[in-house]
Coordinates of C-alpha atoms in Angstrom, one line a residue:
Chain N
M1 CA 12.2 -24.8 -6.3
G2 CA 8.9 -26.3 -5.5
K3 CA 5.6 -24.6 -4.7
T4 CA 3.2 -24.8 -1.8
T5 CA -0.5 -25.5 -2.5
A6 CA -1.3 -21.8 -1.9
E7 CA 1.4 -20.7 -4.4
K8 CA 0.1 -23.1 -7.0
I9 CA -3.4 -21.8 -6.6
F10 CA -2.2 -18.2 -6.8
A11 CA -0.2 -18.8 -9.9
S12 CA -3.1 -20.6 -11.7
H13 CA -5.7 -17.9 -10.8
L14 CA -3.6 -14.8 -11.3
V15 CA -5.5 -12.1 -13.2
D16 CA -3.3 -9.1 -12.5
E17 CA -0.4 -7.9 -10.3
P18 CA -1.2 -4.2 -10.1
F19 CA 1.8 -3.7 -7.8
S20 CA 4.6 -5.9 -6.5
G21 CA 3.2 -8.1 -3.8
T22 CA -0.4 -7.7 -4.6
K23 CA -2.1 -10.5 -6.6
V24 CA -5.6 -10.1 -8.1
L25 CA -7.1 -13.6 -8.3
R26 CA -9.9 -15.1 -10.3
L27 CA -12.6 -16.5 -8.0
D28 CA -14.1 -20.0 -8.4
V29 CA -16.8 -19.5 -5.7
V30 CA -18.2 -16.5 -3.9
M31 CA -20.3 -17.3 -0.9
C32 CA -22.8 -15.0 0.7
H33 CA -24.9 -14.8 3.9
E34 CA -27.5 -12.5 5.1
I35 CA -25.5 -10.4 7.5
T36 CA -22.6 -9.1 5.4
T37 CA -24.2 -9.4 1.9
P38 CA -27.3 -7.1 2.0
I39 CA -25.1 -3.9 2.5
A40 CA -23.0 -5.1 -0.5
I41 CA -26.3 -5.5 -2.5
A42 CA -27.5 -2.1 -1.4
D43 CA -24.2 -0.4 -2.3
L44 CA -24.1 -2.1 -5.8
M45 CA -27.7 -0.9 -6.4
A46 CA -26.8 2.6 -5.3
R47 CA -23.9 2.6 -7.7
G48 CA -26.1 1.4 -10.5
K49 CA -24.1 -1.9 -10.6
D50 CA -26.7 -4.4 -9.6
R51 CA -25.0 -7.2 -11.5
V52 CA -23.3 -10.5 -10.6
F53 CA -20.2 -11.9 -12.5
D54 CA -21.6 -15.4 -12.8
P55 CA -24.7 -16.7 -11.0
T56 CA -23.5 -20.3 -11.1
K57 CA -20.4 -19.4 -9.0
I58 CA -22.3 -17.5 -6.3
K59 CA -23.7 -19.5 -3.4
A60 CA -26.0 -17.9 -0.8
V61 CA -27.5 -18.9 2.5
I62 CA -29.5 -17.3 5.3
D63 CA -27.8 -18.8 8.3
H64 CA -26.8 -16.3 11.0
V65 CA -30.3 -15.5 12.2
T66 CA -32.9 -17.9 10.8
P67 CA -35.9 -18.0 10.8
S68 CA -35.8 -14.2 11.1
K69 CA -36.3 -13.0 14.7
D70 CA -37.5 -9.5 14.1
S71 CA -38.2 -6.9 11.4
K72 CA -34.6 -6.0 10.8
T73 CA -33.4 -9.6 10.3
A74 CA -36.5 -10.2 8.1
T75 CA -35.4 -7.3 6.0
Q76 CA -31.9 -8.7 5.7
A77 CA -33.2 -12.1 4.7
K78 CA -35.6 -10.5 2.2
M79 CA -32.8 -8.5 0.6
L80 CA -30.7 -11.6 0.0
R81 CA -33.7 -13.6 -1.1
D82 CA -34.9 -11.0 -3.6
W83 CA -31.3 -10.5 -4.9
A84 CA -30.8 -14.3 -5.4
R85 CA -34.1 -14.5 -7.3
R86 CA -33.3 -11.3 -9.4
H87 CA -30.0 -12.8 -10.6
A88 CA -31.2 -16.4 -10.9
I89 CA -28.7 -17.6 -8.3
K90 CA -29.8 -21.2 -8.2
D91 CA -27.7 -22.2 -5.2
F92 CA -29.6 -20.2 -2.6
F93 CA -30.7 -21.8 0.7
D94 CA -33.6 -20.4 2.7
V95 CA -35.6 -21.6 5.7
G96 CA -36.2 -25.4 5.6
H97 CA -33.1 -25.9 3.5
N98 CA -30.5 -23.7 5.2
G99 CA -27.7 -24.4 7.6
V100 CA -24.4 -22.9 8.8
C101 CA -22.6 -21.8 5.6
H102 CA -19.2 -23.5 6.3
A103 CA -21.0 -26.9 6.9
L104 CA -23.7 -26.5 4.2
F105 CA -21.5 -25.5 1.2
P106 CA -19.0 -28.4 1.6
E107 CA -21.8 -30.8 2.1
K108 CA -23.3 -29.7 -1.3
G109 CA -20.0 -30.4 -3.0
Y110 CA -19.2 -26.8 -3.9
I111 CA -15.5 -26.8 -3.0
R112 CA -12.8 -28.6 -4.9
P113 CA -9.0 -28.8 -4.5
G114 CA -7.3 -25.8 -6.2
Y115 CA -10.3 -23.5 -5.9
T116 CA -10.3 -19.9 -4.8
V117 CA -13.1 -19.1 -2.4
I118 CA -14.2 -15.9 -0.6
M119 CA -17.1 -15.0 1.7
G120 CA -17.9 -12.1 3.9
D121 CA -17.3 -14.3 6.9
S122 CA -14.0 -14.8 8.7
H123 CA -14.4 -18.6 9.1
T124 CA -14.3 -19.1 5.3
C125 CA -10.9 -20.5 5.9
T126 CA -12.8 -23.8 6.8
H127 CA -12.9 -24.7 3.1
G128 CA -9.2 -25.0 2.9
A129 CA -9.7 -28.5 4.3
F130 CA -10.3 -29.4 0.6
G131 CA -7.0 -28.1 -0.6
A132 CA -8.6 -24.8 -1.7
F133 CA -7.5 -21.2 -0.9
A134 CA -10.4 -19.9 1.0
A135 CA -10.4 -16.6 2.8
G136 CA -12.8 -14.5 4.8
V137 CA -13.2 -10.9 3.5
G138 CA -15.2 -7.8 4.3
T139 CA -18.3 -6.5 2.5
T140 CA -16.3 -4.4 0.0
D141 CA -14.2 -7.4 -1.2
L142 CA -17.4 -9.4 -1.3
E143 CA -19.0 -6.7 -3.4
V144 CA -16.2 -6.7 -5.9
G145 CA -16.2 -10.5 -5.9
I146 CA -19.9 -10.5 -6.7
L147 CA -19.5 -7.9 -9.4
K148 CA -16.2 -8.9 -11.0
G149 CA -15.3 -12.4 -9.8
V150 CA -11.9 -11.2 -8.5
C151 CA -10.2 -10.5 -5.2
A152 CA -6.8 -9.0 -4.2
F153 CA -4.5 -10.7 -1.8
R154 CA -0.9 -10.3 -0.7
E155 CA 1.5 -13.0 -1.8
P156 CA 0.9 -15.9 0.6
K157 CA 3.6 -17.2 2.8
S158 CA 2.9 -20.6 4.3
I159 CA 3.5 -22.0 7.8
R160 CA 3.8 -25.7 7.7
I161 CA 2.3 -27.3 10.8
N162 CA 3.3 -31.0 11.1
L163 CA 1.0 -32.9 13.4
N164 CA 2.8 -36.1 14.4
G165 CA 1.9 -39.0 16.6
T166 CA -1.5 -40.5 17.4
L167 CA -4.5 -38.7 18.9
P168 CA -5.0 -40.1 22.4
K169 CA -8.5 -41.1 23.6
G170 CA -10.7 -38.1 24.2
V171 CA -8.6 -35.8 22.1
Y172 CA -9.9 -34.5 18.8
A173 CA -9.3 -32.0 16.0
K174 CA -10.7 -29.2 18.2
D175 CA -8.2 -29.9 20.9
V176 CA -5.4 -30.0 18.4
I177 CA -6.3 -26.6 16.8
L178 CA -6.8 -25.0 20.2
Y179 CA -3.4 -26.2 21.3
V180 CA -1.8 -25.0 18.0
I181 CA -3.4 -21.5 18.5
G182 CA -2.2 -21.5 22.0
Q183 CA 1.3 -22.1 20.7
L184 CA 1.1 -19.5 17.8
G185 CA -0.8 -16.8 19.6
V186 CA -3.8 -14.9 18.2
N187 CA -1.7 -13.1 15.6
G188 CA 1.0 -15.8 15.1
A189 CA -0.2 -16.5 11.5
T190 CA -1.4 -13.1 10.3
D191 CA -1.1 -12.9 6.5
R192 CA 0.0 -16.5 6.4
V193 CA -1.5 -19.8 5.2
M194 CA -1.5 -22.5 7.8
E195 CA -0.7 -25.7 6.1
F196 CA -1.7 -28.7 8.2
R197 CA 0.3 -31.8 7.5
G198 CA 1.5 -35.1 8.9
P199 CA 0.1 -38.5 9.8
V200 CA -2.6 -37.1 12.2
V201 CA -4.1 -35.0 9.4
D202 CA -3.8 -37.9 6.9
A203 CA -5.9 -40.0 9.2
M204 CA -8.5 -37.3 9.8
T205 CA -12.0 -37.2 8.2
M206 CA -12.9 -34.2 6.1
E207 CA -15.1 -33.1 9.1
S208 CA -12.1 -33.0 11.4
R209 CA -9.9 -31.3 8.8
M210 CA -12.7 -28.6 8.5
T211 CA -12.5 -28.1 12.3
L212 CA -8.7 -27.6 12.0
C213 CA -9.0 -25.1 9.1
N214 CA -12.0 -23.3 10.6
M215 CA -9.9 -21.9 13.4
A216 CA -6.9 -20.8 11.3
I217 CA -8.3 -17.3 11.5
E218 CA -8.1 -17.4 15.3
A219 CA -4.3 -17.4 14.9
G220 CA -4.7 -14.6 12.4
G221 CA -4.3 -17.0 9.4
T222 CA -5.6 -16.0 6.0
S223 CA -6.5 -19.6 5.4
G224 CA -5.9 -23.1 6.7
I225 CA -5.1 -25.7 4.2
C226 CA -4.9 -29.5 4.0
M227 CA -3.5 -31.6 1.2
P228 CA -6.1 -33.2 -1.0
D229 CA -5.9 -37.0 -0.9
M230 CA -8.2 -40.1 -1.2
V231 CA -10.2 -38.9 1.9
T232 CA -11.0 -35.7 -0.1
V233 CA -11.9 -37.8 -3.2
E234 CA -14.2 -40.1 -1.2
Y235 CA -16.0 -37.1 0.4
L236 CA -16.5 -35.4 -3.0
W237 CA -17.1 -38.5 -5.0
P238 CA -21.0 -38.2 -5.2
F239 CA -20.5 -34.8 -6.8
I240 CA -17.7 -35.7 -9.2
E241 CA -18.4 -39.3 -10.3
N242 CA -19.5 -38.1 -13.7
E243 CA -16.4 -36.0 -14.2
Y244 CA -13.8 -38.7 -13.6
P245 CA -13.5 -42.3 -14.8
S246 CA -12.4 -43.5 -11.4
K247 CA -11.5 -42.3 -7.9
E248 CA -7.8 -42.9 -8.8
A249 CA -8.2 -40.5 -11.7
A250 CA -9.7 -37.9 -9.5
L251 CA -6.9 -38.4 -7.0
A252 CA -4.3 -38.0 -9.7
E253 CA -5.8 -34.6 -10.6
F254 CA -6.4 -33.5 -7.0
S255 CA -2.8 -34.4 -6.2
T256 CA -1.4 -31.8 -8.5
W257 CA -2.6 -29.3 -5.9
R258 CA -0.5 -30.8 -3.1
S259 CA 2.5 -28.8 -2.0
D260 CA 5.8 -30.0 -3.6
D261 CA 8.2 -31.8 -1.4
D262 CA 10.8 -29.1 -1.9
A263 CA 8.3 -26.2 -1.3
V264 CA 9.6 -23.4 0.8
Y265 CA 7.9 -22.5 4.1
E266 CA 8.4 -19.4 6.2
R267 CA 8.3 -21.6 9.3
V268 CA 7.9 -25.3 10.0
L269 CA 6.4 -26.3 13.3
D270 CA 6.3 -29.9 14.6
F271 CA 3.8 -31.0 17.2
D272 CA 3.5 -34.4 18.8
V273 CA -0.2 -34.8 19.5
S274 CA 0.3 -38.0 21.4
V275 CA 0.9 -36.1 24.6
L276 CA -2.1 -33.8 24.4
E277 CA -5.0 -33.7 26.8
P278 CA -8.4 -32.3 26.0
I279 CA -7.9 -28.5 25.7
V280 CA -10.2 -25.7 26.9
T281 CA -9.9 -21.9 26.7
F282 CA -10.1 -19.9 29.9
G283 CA -10.0 -16.2 29.0
Y284 CA -11.3 -14.0 26.3
K285 CA -8.8 -14.9 23.5
P286 CA -8.7 -18.2 21.6
D287 CA -4.9 -18.6 22.5
Q288 CA -5.7 -18.6 26.2
V289 CA -5.8 -22.4 26.6
K290 CA -5.4 -24.9 29.4
P291 CA -5.3 -28.7 29.5
I292 CA -8.5 -30.1 31.0
S293 CA -6.6 -31.2 34.1
E294 CA -6.0 -27.6 35.0
I295 CA -9.5 -26.2 34.4
A296 CA -11.9 -29.1 35.2
G297 CA -14.4 -28.1 37.9
S298 CA -15.0 -24.5 36.6
P299 CA -18.7 -23.7 36.7
V300 CA -20.9 -23.2 33.6
D301 CA -24.5 -22.1 33.1
Q302 CA -25.0 -23.2 29.5
V303 CA -23.5 -25.8 27.1
Y304 CA -23.7 -25.1 23.4
L305 CA -23.0 -27.7 20.8
G306 CA -23.0 -26.5 17.2
S307 CA -21.5 -23.9 14.8
C308 CA -19.3 -24.1 11.7
T309 CA -16.5 -25.5 13.9
N310 CA -18.3 -28.5 15.5
G311 CA -21.9 -28.9 14.5
R312 CA -21.2 -31.8 12.1
L313 CA -22.5 -35.3 12.3
E314 CA -19.1 -36.6 13.6
D315 CA -19.3 -34.1 16.4
L316 CA -22.9 -35.1 17.3
R317 CA -21.9 -38.7 17.4
I318 CA -19.0 -38.1 19.7
A319 CA -21.1 -36.1 22.1
A320 CA -24.1 -38.5 21.9
R321 CA -21.8 -41.4 22.8
I322 CA -21.0 -39.7 26.1
L323 CA -24.5 -38.5 26.8
K324 CA -26.3 -41.8 26.0
G325 CA -28.5 -42.9 28.9
K326 CA -27.5 -39.8 31.0
K327 CA -29.1 -36.6 32.1
I328 CA -27.4 -33.2 32.0
A329 CA -26.9 -31.5 35.3
P330 CA -30.0 -29.6 36.4
S331 CA -27.9 -26.4 36.8
V332 CA -27.1 -26.2 33.1
R333 CA -29.0 -25.5 29.9
G334 CA -27.9 -27.7 27.0
I335 CA -28.4 -26.4 23.5
L336 CA -27.7 -28.4 20.3
S337 CA -27.8 -26.8 16.8
P338 CA -27.1 -29.4 14.1
A339 CA -25.2 -27.4 11.5
T340 CA -27.3 -28.4 8.4
P341 CA -30.7 -30.1 7.7
K342 CA -28.9 -33.2 6.4
I343 CA -26.9 -33.5 9.6
Y344 CA -30.2 -33.0 11.6
K345 CA -31.9 -35.8 9.6
D346 CA -29.0 -38.2 9.7
A347 CA -28.7 -37.6 13.5
M348 CA -32.4 -38.4 13.9
A349 CA -32.0 -41.5 11.8
E350 CA -29.1 -42.7 14.0
G351 CA -31.1 -41.9 17.1
L352 CA -28.7 -39.2 18.2
I353 CA -31.3 -36.5 18.5
D354 CA -33.2 -38.8 20.9
I355 CA -30.1 -39.2 23.1
F356 CA -29.7 -35.4 23.3
M357 CA -33.3 -34.8 24.0
E358 CA -33.5 -37.6 26.6
A359 CA -30.5 -36.1 28.3
G360 CA -32.2 -32.7 28.5
F361 CA -30.8 -30.8 25.5
C362 CA -32.9 -28.2 23.6
V363 CA -32.5 -29.0 19.9
T364 CA -32.7 -25.9 17.6
N365 CA -32.9 -25.7 13.8
P366 CA -29.6 -25.4 11.9
T367 CA -28.3 -21.9 12.4
C368 CA -25.2 -20.0 13.6
G369 CA -27.3 -19.4 16.6
A370 CA -25.6 -18.7 19.9
C371 CA -22.1 -18.6 18.5
L372 CA -22.1 -14.9 18.0
G373 CA -25.0 -13.8 20.2
M374 CA -27.2 -12.6 17.3
S375 CA -30.2 -14.9 17.8
N376 CA -31.0 -17.8 20.2
G377 CA -29.0 -19.0 23.1
V378 CA -27.7 -15.5 24.2
L379 CA -26.1 -15.4 27.7
A380 CA -27.2 -13.1 30.5
E381 CA -24.7 -10.8 32.2
G382 CA -22.1 -12.9 34.2
E383 CA -23.2 -16.2 32.7
V384 CA -20.7 -18.8 31.4
C385 CA -21.0 -21.1 28.4
A386 CA -19.1 -24.2 27.6
S387 CA -19.1 -24.1 23.8
T388 CA -17.9 -26.0 20.7
T389 CA -17.8 -22.7 18.8
N390 CA -14.6 -20.8 17.7
R391 CA -14.5 -17.5 19.5
N392 CA -14.5 -16.6 23.2
F393 CA -14.3 -12.8 22.9
M394 CA -15.7 -10.9 25.8
G395 CA -19.5 -10.6 25.3
R396 CA -19.4 -12.6 22.1
M397 CA -22.4 -14.8 23.1
G398 CA -24.2 -11.9 24.9
K399 CA -23.1 -8.8 26.8
G400 CA -21.3 -9.7 30.0
G401 CA -21.2 -13.4 29.1
M402 CA -18.1 -15.6 29.0
V403 CA -17.3 -18.6 26.7
H404 CA -15.0 -21.6 27.2
L405 CA -14.1 -23.2 23.9
M406 CA -13.8 -27.0 23.8
S407 CA -14.5 -30.1 21.9
P408 CA -17.9 -31.8 21.5
A409 CA -16.7 -34.5 23.9
T410 CA -15.6 -32.1 26.6
S411 CA -18.9 -30.1 26.2
A412 CA -20.9 -33.3 26.6
A413 CA -19.0 -34.3 29.8
T414 CA -19.4 -30.7 31.0
A415 CA -23.2 -30.9 30.4
I416 CA -23.4 -34.0 32.5
E417 CA -21.4 -32.6 35.5
G418 CA -22.5 -29.0 35.3
V419 CA -18.9 -27.9 35.6
I420 CA -16.0 -28.2 33.0
A421 CA -15.3 -32.0 33.0
D422 CA -12.8 -34.4 31.5
P423 CA -14.5 -36.4 28.7
R424 CA -12.0 -39.3 28.9
K425 CA -13.7 -40.9 31.9
Y426 CA -16.9 -41.3 29.8
L427 CA -15.1 -43.0 26.9
Chain L
M1 CA -10.0 11.1 -1.3
K2 CA -10.9 11.0 2.4
Q3 CA -9.3 13.5 4.8
F4 CA -7.1 12.1 7.5
G5 CA -6.0 13.5 10.8
G6 CA -7.2 15.3 13.8
P7 CA -7.8 14.6 17.5
V8 CA -6.6 11.2 18.7
L9 CA -8.3 8.4 20.7
F10 CA -5.6 6.2 22.4
L11 CA -6.7 2.6 23.0
D12 CA -3.9 1.1 25.1
R13 CA -4.4 -2.7 24.6
A14 CA -3.4 -5.4 22.1
D15 CA -5.9 -7.6 20.3
I16 CA -8.9 -5.2 20.2
N17 CA -11.4 -7.3 18.3
T18 CA -14.3 -6.4 16.0
D19 CA -16.9 -7.7 18.5
E20 CA -15.6 -4.9 20.8
I21 CA -15.6 -2.4 18.0
I22 CA -19.2 -3.1 17.0
P23 CA -21.1 -5.9 18.8
A24 CA -22.8 -8.5 16.6
K25 CA -26.3 -7.6 17.8
Y26 CA -26.0 -4.4 15.7
L27 CA -25.2 -6.2 12.5
T28 CA -28.9 -6.3 11.7
E29 CA -28.6 -2.6 10.7
I30 CA -28.5 -2.2 6.9
T31 CA -27.2 1.4 6.7
K32 CA -23.8 2.5 7.9
E33 CA -25.2 5.6 9.6
D34 CA -27.4 3.5 11.9
L35 CA -24.3 2.0 13.4
K36 CA -23.1 5.4 14.7
P37 CA -24.2 5.3 18.4
Y38 CA -22.6 1.9 19.0
I39 CA -18.9 2.6 18.4
L40 CA -16.6 0.6 20.7
E41 CA -19.6 -0.2 22.9
D42 CA -18.2 -3.4 24.4
L43 CA -14.6 -2.3 24.8
K44 CA -13.6 -2.4 28.5
L45 CA -10.5 -0.4 29.2
P46 CA -9.7 1.6 32.3
G47 CA -10.8 5.2 31.9
F48 CA -12.3 4.6 28.4
D49 CA -15.9 5.8 27.8
P50 CA -17.3 4.9 24.4
K51 CA -19.8 7.8 24.8
G52 CA -17.2 10.2 26.1
E53 CA -15.9 13.4 24.5
K54 CA -12.6 11.8 23.5
T55 CA -14.4 9.2 21.4
R56 CA -16.8 11.9 20.0
S57 CA -14.0 14.2 18.9
A58 CA -11.5 11.6 17.7
R59 CA -10.5 11.5 14.0
V60 CA -7.6 9.0 14.5
I61 CA -7.2 5.9 16.7
V62 CA -3.8 4.8 18.0
S63 CA -3.6 1.3 19.4
R64 CA -1.4 -1.7 20.0
A65 CA -0.8 -5.1 18.2
N66 CA -3.3 -7.2 16.2
F67 CA -6.0 -4.5 16.0
G68 CA -9.3 -5.5 14.5
C69 CA -8.9 -9.3 15.0
G70 CA -11.9 -11.6 14.8
S71 CA -14.9 -11.2 12.6
S72 CA -14.7 -10.1 9.0
R73 CA -17.5 -7.5 9.6
E74 CA -16.8 -4.4 7.7
H75 CA -19.2 -2.7 10.1
A76 CA -16.0 -2.2 12.2
P77 CA -14.4 0.3 9.8
W78 CA -17.8 1.7 9.0
V79 CA -18.6 2.5 12.6
F80 CA -15.4 4.5 12.7
E81 CA -16.1 6.2 9.4
V82 CA -19.6 7.4 10.4
N83 CA -18.0 8.8 13.6
G84 CA -15.4 10.7 11.6
I85 CA -12.5 8.4 12.3
T86 CA -10.8 7.6 9.0
A87 CA -7.4 6.3 10.2
V88 CA -6.2 3.7 12.7
I89 CA -2.5 3.5 13.7
A90 CA -1.4 0.3 15.3
E91 CA 1.6 -2.0 15.8
S92 CA -0.1 -4.5 13.6
F93 CA -3.6 -5.3 12.2
A94 CA -5.6 -8.4 11.5
R95 CA -5.6 -8.9 7.8
I96 CA -9.3 -8.6 7.0
F97 CA -9.7 -5.5 9.1
R98 CA -6.7 -3.8 7.5
Q99 CA -7.9 -4.6 4.0
N100 CA -11.5 -3.4 4.9
M101 CA -10.0 -0.1 5.9
F102 CA -8.2 0.4 2.6
N103 CA -11.1 -1.0 0.6
C104 CA -13.2 1.8 2.1
G105 CA -10.5 4.4 1.2
M106 CA -9.4 4.7 4.8
A107 CA -6.0 4.2 6.3
A108 CA -4.7 1.4 8.6
I109 CA -1.1 2.4 9.3
E110 CA 1.4 0.0 10.9
L111 CA 4.3 1.3 13.0
P112 CA 6.9 -0.6 15.0
K113 CA 6.5 -0.8 18.7
E114 CA 8.9 2.0 19.6
K115 CA 7.1 4.5 17.3
I116 CA 3.7 3.4 18.8
D117 CA 5.2 3.9 22.2
L118 CA 6.3 7.4 21.1
L119 CA 2.7 8.2 20.0
F120 CA 1.4 6.9 23.3
S121 CA 3.7 9.3 25.1
F122 CA 1.3 12.0 23.9
D123 CA -1.7 10.3 25.6
N124 CA -3.2 12.8 28.0
C125 CA -1.2 15.8 26.6
P126 CA -3.6 18.7 25.9
D127 CA -4.8 19.0 22.3
T128 CA -3.0 16.0 20.9
A129 CA -3.6 15.7 17.2
I130 CA -2.2 13.7 14.3
G131 CA -1.8 14.9 10.8
I132 CA -1.5 12.2 8.1
D133 CA -0.2 12.4 4.6
V134 CA -0.8 9.0 2.9
E135 CA 0.9 10.0 -0.3
K136 CA 4.1 11.2 1.3
Q137 CA 3.8 8.5 4.0
T138 CA 4.4 10.8 6.9
L139 CA 2.5 11.6 10.0
T140 CA 2.9 14.5 12.5
I141 CA 1.8 14.2 16.1
S142 CA 1.6 17.3 18.2
G143 CA 0.3 18.1 21.7
G144 CA 1.4 19.7 25.0
G145 CA 4.0 21.8 23.2
R146 CA 5.7 18.8 21.6
K147 CA 5.8 17.7 18.0
E148 CA 7.2 14.6 16.2
I149 CA 7.3 13.6 12.6
I150 CA 7.2 9.9 11.8
T151 CA 7.4 8.1 8.4
F152 CA 5.5 5.0 7.7
D153 CA 5.0 2.5 4.9
V154 CA 1.8 1.7 3.1
S155 CA 1.8 -0.9 0.3
P156 CA 1.5 0.7 -3.2
F157 CA -1.8 -1.2 -3.7
D158 CA -3.3 0.1 -0.4
R159 CA -2.1 3.6 -1.3
A160 CA -3.8 3.4 -4.7
L161 CA -7.1 2.3 -3.0
V162 CA -6.9 5.4 -0.7
L163 CA -6.3 7.6 -3.7
A164 CA -9.1 5.9 -5.7
G165 CA -11.5 6.3 -2.8
G166 CA -11.9 2.6 -2.4
W167 CA -11.8 -0.9 -4.0
V168 CA -15.2 -0.9 -5.8
D169 CA -14.4 2.0 -8.1
Y170 CA -10.8 0.8 -8.6
A171 CA -11.8 -2.7 -9.5
D172 CA -14.8 -1.8 -11.7
Q173 CA -12.5 0.5 -13.8
K174 CA -9.8 -2.0 -14.1
Y175 CA -11.3 -5.6 -14.2

């Protein structure tokens, strides 16, 4: 009987099975940010265990609130900064070099097929796009990861999600994942790995695959996962060219992590994306979705383009193509947060930032920003935001605020019209 | 080992998320105790008052499906812990929240819908309280002159974490 990618990773990283159904895995990468890590650091210090299992396997970034906005966030940043220095964690990213963790770390080439990855952040599932098992954890799991390089998981069951057909004009990875979450429900994949397969995924860039995997958690999934292929090799090639004699050799090794043809899945779901319209959420849960034709015209006060879901160069290009030569409606505020400094620089070099600024967008530094209402871009009571982020919980972007999740294209069209708008007429 | 049981706070809704349990703006606090006043601050439910006596006196929460979905923030279990709530009973949990509870030596107990409905039948009964024995995997609910005993399953690993007082001590001894 064949194995899924997740089962192969579990088998190769197994340290212990203390009880039936519980697997303790060796970790390849432990990622840290300044919101959930300082308490882990403080607790380790209080326990007299201020150690790290391997400083080369720990990656840290200040991204949720940066530059610090007040004394408390400055203290959080300082705790992470001092800890990284104390333990010689080389891969630490501070102001001027920092960006949204799930965009920055892949960009640095830290994730490989077959890796185990944890972070004290629920959207860590993003990194499954590389054929890794990547899971969000709380601070205690993070603490044990930092200290011992292990984490415990239940045996993974996988749901295979076949994405068939061809993406229509104006429909992107974000629309696909919103649709899939709408079908599964917000707890439809709890304790499951969501394996994204099919010709649509094969044709996707790594950026689009990250968008798919990023929102696996919104269906309750432990991780999203895509099969490593030549697209994965090409993305990682600058980081691995000294490790492999050729791209084909890298592909041959990466392919060992692909699910076997006779792997067993708990469920197999088939979706034909050819019939999809752009998708937008309407309520306070990510599974409350509507096609654009049913929600176009709803008013918004703010448009936010950014986050670990859709703040990548590909996303900025899509939005800029729609915004070029146009102005956003006077009734809306447009905010763009490129997800990393590299994305920001590349977008400038391509003239994208000019297009956004000419259209009337405010461009912020790379940060999680408005996504979770912790720093800039917070909504006032009763305000509505059209957002490329991943969560629309009540008050998420500010007490009393409401968020509609959508693709970068739909957010750009919405910015122009000042109400939720169909991007297809601009393409 | 933590003590479990006492007065109950009933939260009659599915998909209560961690943003509702502790809003992101308070994640700038770096001690658990500082979170205390903000418990369930953004949860909007008919008749529910996060500052009310029922919240203040509660030691156990009973809720519906997919409790604790959303963010990985362990601040959610912590804000319960510093308010004296060490057990949540629900039809199902989001994975990270459930693990965070056990990692802190607390209990996240799953029961099928009909047993959750039975627990909810005690809502608004005077002096409703739940006693929990994690080792024996039984809980007793009493109130308004009624009493029910319910068995539940907790995985052996999660039970070991409760007995060990949490995952850090368990892992540091073992790995």
